[in-house]
C-alpha positions as MATLAB code, in Angstrom:
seq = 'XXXXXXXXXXXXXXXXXXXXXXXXXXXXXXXXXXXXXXXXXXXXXXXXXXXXXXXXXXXXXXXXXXXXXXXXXXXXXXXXXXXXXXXXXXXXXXXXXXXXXXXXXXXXXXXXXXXXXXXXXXXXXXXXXXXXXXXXXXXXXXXXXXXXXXXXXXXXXXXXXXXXXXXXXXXXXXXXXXXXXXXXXXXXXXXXXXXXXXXXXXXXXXXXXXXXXXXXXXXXXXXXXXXXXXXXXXXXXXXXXXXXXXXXXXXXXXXXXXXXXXXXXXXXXXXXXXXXXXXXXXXXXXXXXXXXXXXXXXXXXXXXXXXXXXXXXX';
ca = [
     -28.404  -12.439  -13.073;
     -26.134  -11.061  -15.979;
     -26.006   -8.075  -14.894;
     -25.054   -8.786  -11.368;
     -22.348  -10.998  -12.800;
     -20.906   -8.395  -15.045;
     -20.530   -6.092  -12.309;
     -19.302   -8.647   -9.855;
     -16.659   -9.253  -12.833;
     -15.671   -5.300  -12.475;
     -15.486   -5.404   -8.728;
     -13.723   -8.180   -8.683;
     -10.939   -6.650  -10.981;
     -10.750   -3.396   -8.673;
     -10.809   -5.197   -5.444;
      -7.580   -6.920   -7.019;
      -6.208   -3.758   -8.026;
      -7.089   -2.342   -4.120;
      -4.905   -4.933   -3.009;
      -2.393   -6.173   -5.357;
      -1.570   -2.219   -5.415;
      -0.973   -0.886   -1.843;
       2.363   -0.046   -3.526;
       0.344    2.855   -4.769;
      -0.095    4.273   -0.930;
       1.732    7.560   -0.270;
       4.445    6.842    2.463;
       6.601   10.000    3.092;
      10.391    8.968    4.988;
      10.104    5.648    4.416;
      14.108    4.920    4.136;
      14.848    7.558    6.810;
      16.474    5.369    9.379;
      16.342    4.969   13.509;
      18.592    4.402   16.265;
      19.242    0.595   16.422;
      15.831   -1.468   18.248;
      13.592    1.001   17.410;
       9.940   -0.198   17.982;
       6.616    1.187   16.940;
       3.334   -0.173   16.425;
       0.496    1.980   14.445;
      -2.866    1.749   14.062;
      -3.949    3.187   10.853;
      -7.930    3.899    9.826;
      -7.992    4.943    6.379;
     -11.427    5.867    4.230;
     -11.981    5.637    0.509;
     -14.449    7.207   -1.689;
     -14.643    7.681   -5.355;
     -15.581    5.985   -8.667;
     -13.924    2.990  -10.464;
     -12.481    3.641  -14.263;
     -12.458    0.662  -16.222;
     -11.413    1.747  -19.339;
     -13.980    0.336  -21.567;
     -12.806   -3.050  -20.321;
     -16.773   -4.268  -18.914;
     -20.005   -2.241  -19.830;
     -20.523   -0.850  -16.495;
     -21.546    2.881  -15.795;
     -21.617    4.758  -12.556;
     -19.264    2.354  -10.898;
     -18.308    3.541   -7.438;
     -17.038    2.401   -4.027;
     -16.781    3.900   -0.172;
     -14.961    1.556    2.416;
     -12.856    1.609    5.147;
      -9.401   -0.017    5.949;
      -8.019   -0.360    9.658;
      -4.972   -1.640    9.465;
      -2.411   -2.796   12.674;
       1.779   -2.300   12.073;
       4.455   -3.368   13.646;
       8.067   -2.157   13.278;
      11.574   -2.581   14.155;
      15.096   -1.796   13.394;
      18.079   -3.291   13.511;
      21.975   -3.986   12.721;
      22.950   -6.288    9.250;
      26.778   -6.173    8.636;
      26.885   -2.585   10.205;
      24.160   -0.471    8.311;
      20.695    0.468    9.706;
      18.038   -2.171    8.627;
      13.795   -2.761    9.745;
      11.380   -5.269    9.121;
       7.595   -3.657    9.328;
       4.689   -5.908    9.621;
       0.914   -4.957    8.518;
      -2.764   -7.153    8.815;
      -5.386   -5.043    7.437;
      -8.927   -5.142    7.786;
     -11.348   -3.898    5.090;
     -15.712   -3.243    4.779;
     -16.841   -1.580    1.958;
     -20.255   -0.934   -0.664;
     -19.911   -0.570   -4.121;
     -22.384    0.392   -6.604;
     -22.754    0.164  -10.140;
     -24.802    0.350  -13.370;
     -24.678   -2.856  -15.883;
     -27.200   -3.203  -17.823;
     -29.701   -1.163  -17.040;
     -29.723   -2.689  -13.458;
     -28.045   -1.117  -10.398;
     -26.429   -3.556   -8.070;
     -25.362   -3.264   -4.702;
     -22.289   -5.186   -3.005;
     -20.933   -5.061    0.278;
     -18.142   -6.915    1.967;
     -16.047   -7.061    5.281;
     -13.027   -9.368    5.957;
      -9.645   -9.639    6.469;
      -7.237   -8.304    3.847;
      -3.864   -9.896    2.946;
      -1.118   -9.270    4.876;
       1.782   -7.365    4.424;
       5.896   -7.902    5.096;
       8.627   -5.252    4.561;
      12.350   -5.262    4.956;
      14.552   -2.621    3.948;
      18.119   -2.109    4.782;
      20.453    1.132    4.291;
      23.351    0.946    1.824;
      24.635    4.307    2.025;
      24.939    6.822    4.691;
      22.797    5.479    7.330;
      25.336    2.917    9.950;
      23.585    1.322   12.272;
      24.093    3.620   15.535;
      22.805    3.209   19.356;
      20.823    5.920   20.718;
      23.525    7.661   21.711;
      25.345    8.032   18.594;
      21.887    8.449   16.594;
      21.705   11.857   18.540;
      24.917   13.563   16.851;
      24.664   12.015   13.735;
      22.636   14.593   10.732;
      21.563   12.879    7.738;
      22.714   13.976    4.257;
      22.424   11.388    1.328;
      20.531    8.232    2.051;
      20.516    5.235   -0.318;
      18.657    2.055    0.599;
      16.838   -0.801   -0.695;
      14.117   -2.633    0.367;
      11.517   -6.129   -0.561;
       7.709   -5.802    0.136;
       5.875   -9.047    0.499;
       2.063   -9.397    0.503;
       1.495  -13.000    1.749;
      -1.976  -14.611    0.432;
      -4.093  -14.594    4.452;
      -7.121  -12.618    3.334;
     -10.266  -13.499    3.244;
     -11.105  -15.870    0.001;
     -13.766  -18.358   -0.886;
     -12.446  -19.517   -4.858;
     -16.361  -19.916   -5.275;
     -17.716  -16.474   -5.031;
     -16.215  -14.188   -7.483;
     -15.357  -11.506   -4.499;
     -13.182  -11.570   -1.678;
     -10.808   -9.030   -0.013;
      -7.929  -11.343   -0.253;
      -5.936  -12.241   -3.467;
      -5.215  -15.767   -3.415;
      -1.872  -15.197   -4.731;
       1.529  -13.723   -3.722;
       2.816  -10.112   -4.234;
       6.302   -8.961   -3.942;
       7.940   -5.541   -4.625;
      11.610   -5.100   -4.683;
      12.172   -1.286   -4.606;
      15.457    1.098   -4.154;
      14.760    4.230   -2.035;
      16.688    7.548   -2.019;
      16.509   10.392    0.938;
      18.148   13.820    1.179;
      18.044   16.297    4.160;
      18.919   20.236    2.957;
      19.557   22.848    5.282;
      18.359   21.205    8.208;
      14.602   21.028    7.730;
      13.638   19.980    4.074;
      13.712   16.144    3.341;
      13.671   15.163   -0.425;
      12.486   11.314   -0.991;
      12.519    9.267   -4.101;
      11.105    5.640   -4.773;
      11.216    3.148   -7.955;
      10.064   -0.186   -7.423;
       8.426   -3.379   -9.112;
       5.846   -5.345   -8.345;
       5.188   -9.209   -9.581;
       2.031  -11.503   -9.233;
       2.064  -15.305   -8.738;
      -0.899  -16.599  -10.571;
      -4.307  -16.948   -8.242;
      -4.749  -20.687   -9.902;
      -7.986  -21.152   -8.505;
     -10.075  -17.664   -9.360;
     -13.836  -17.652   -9.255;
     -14.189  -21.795  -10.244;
     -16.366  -24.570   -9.076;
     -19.247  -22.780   -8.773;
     -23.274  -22.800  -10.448;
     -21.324  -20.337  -13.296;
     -17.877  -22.207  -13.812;
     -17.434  -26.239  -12.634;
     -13.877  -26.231  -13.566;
     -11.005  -24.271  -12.223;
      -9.164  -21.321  -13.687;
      -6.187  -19.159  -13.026;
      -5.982  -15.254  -13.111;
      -2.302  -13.656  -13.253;
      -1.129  -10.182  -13.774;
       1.961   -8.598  -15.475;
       4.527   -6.641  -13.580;
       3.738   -3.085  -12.844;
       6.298    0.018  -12.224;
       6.200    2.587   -9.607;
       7.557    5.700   -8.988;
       7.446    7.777   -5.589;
       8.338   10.882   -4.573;
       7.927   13.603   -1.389;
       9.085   16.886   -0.613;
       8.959   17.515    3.232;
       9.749   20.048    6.048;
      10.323   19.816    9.746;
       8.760   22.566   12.298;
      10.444   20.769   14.834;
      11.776   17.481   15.790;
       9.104   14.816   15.168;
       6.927   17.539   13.835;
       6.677   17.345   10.059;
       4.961   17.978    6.566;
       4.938   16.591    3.415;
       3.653   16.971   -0.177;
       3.507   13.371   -2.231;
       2.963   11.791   -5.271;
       3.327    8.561   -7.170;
       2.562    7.135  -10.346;
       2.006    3.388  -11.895;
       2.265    1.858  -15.143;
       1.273   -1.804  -16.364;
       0.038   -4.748  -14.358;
      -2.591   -6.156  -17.607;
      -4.628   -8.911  -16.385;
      -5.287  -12.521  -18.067;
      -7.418  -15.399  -16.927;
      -6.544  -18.742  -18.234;
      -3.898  -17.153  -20.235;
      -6.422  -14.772  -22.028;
      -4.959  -11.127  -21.791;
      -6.834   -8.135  -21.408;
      -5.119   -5.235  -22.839;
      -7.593   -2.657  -21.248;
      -6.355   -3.694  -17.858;
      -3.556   -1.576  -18.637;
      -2.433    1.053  -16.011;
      -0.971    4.352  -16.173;
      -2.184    5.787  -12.805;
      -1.045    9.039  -10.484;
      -1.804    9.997   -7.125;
      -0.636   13.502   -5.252;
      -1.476   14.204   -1.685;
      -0.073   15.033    1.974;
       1.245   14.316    4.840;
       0.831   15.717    8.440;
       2.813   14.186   11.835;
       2.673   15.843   14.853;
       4.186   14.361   18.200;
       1.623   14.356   21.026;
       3.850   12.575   23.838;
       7.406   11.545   23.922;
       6.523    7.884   22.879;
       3.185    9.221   20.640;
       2.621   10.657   17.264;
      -0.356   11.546   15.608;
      -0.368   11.367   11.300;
      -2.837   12.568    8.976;
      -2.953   12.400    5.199;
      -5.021   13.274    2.302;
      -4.532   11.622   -0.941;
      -6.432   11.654   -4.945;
      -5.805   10.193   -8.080;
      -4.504   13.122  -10.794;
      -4.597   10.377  -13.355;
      -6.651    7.177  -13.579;
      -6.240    5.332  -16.841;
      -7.908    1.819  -15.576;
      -8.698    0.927  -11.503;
      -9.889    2.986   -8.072;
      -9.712    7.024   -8.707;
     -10.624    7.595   -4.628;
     -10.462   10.421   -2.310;
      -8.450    8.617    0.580;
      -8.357   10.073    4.022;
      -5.911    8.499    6.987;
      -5.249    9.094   10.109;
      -2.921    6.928   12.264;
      -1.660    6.648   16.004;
       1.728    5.819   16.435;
       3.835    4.448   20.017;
       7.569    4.247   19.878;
       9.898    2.847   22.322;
      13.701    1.533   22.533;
      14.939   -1.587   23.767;
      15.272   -5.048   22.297;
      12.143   -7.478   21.980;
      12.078   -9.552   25.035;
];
């Protein structure tokens, strides 16, 4: 029974960090703007697999995870007070086994529900005017500044008496400020730094045969930097190289920090979209941590459909 709590505990603290951290996902042109009603939905499947560093924090060895995370999007652009804005929509869907040693005892856990949805707007604030289809078609990017608020709303799946659940139980929102550069024609340079704060889940892992009360787990700010260096073949047909990195986000339950929560995480991967139809893309991308101080280090493998279309919603 200990040991299947203590590793319970660990999961539970990287199935947090999964979620609470989809900041940390690689996402290549991501203030490059459209012609005005733009619309694209895209189903992603992405696939995990790697081991779970937790820094000394809980006496767990040989902690590792494989799972897989469908995930449905919806975007759209349009006008605010003349520049280029969107609003993207996301529900994911996760299932996943992990394993680990605590104790002596290996333990097995696997879960499937509903991960917590996510909300972002973003909205050009230099060199990207809103423009019909028409005018989209002369205009060439140079320098792009934008800025943009990521919202992860607390829908997952959560039951405050087991101690894990795919959702967080808590808010999440990013502000971020995005820069994008075309050169010559074909290379695209991108730059991201954002922030991301935590409500406080006020009812984590409580009323239950180990804890009859109620307790609250909450989670310092964390930083993160983005960056991509990409090339087009041809129109719609594009690669990138990407990378990231993460620092803070300590966790505390009932006010109780723990400093080995700590991050100071990198990622590097890449990007692959090729146009299949005139309204159809394909996307692939490959992505692994360089650098994991405390949370996931996975292999992460995506691929995603993508249809496009103009006109206004209806």
């Amino acid at each position: 029974m200990r040991s299947s709590l203590k590793l319970g505990l660990c999961t539970a603290m990287a199935l947090c960090w999964l979620q609470g951290l989809n900041a940390q996902d690689l996402a290549p042109r991501a203030y490059v703007i459209t012609p005005l009603h733009s619309n694209a939905i895209t189903l992603t499947y992405s696939f995990y697999d790697g081991s779970i560093n937790y820094n000394g924090a809980l006496p767990v060895s040989g902690a590792t995870g494989t799972y897989s995370v469908p995930i449905f999007s919806y975007y759209h652009s349009f006008g605010l007070f003349g520049r280029s804005a969107n609003v993207v929509a996301s529900l994911p869907y996760g299932v996943g086994n992990f394993r680990g040693t605590a104790f002596g005892a290996e333990q097995h856990l696997y879960r499937s529900g509903l991960l917590d949805s996510a909300f972002r707007f973003s909205v050009n604030l230099k060199g990207g005017p809103a423009m019909p289809p028409q005018k989209f078609v002369k205009w060439k990017q140079k320098v792009l500044l934008g800025a943009s608020l990521k919202v992860v709303a607390p829908t997952g799946q959560y039951d405050p008496t087991k101690l894990i659940n795919w959702g967080t139980n808590r808010w999440a929102l990013k502000p971020e400020f995005g820069y994008s550069e075309r050169w010559g024609g074909k290379w695209v340079l991108d730059g991201y730094f954002g922030v991301w704060f935590f409500t406080t889940n006020r009812d984590f892992w409580s009323r239950n045969t180990f804890y009859a009360g109620t307790r609250s787990q909450s989670q310092n700010p964390i930083g993160a930097v983005e960056g991509h260096l990409s090339y087009d073949f041809k129109p719609r047909l594009w690669a990138s190289v990407d990378g990231n990195f993460w620092f803070g986000g300590s966790t505390s339950v009932d006010g109780v920090q723990n400093p080995l929560t700590q991050a100071a995480n990198s990622r590097i991967g890449g990007t692959v979209a090729v146009p299949i139809t005139k309204h159809q893309t394909l996307k692939f991308s490959y992505s692994d941590g360089t650098y994991i101080r405390f949370g996931g280090n996975y292999q992460n493998v995506s691929a995603a459909w993508q249809y496009s279309w103009l006109g206004r919603p209806k």
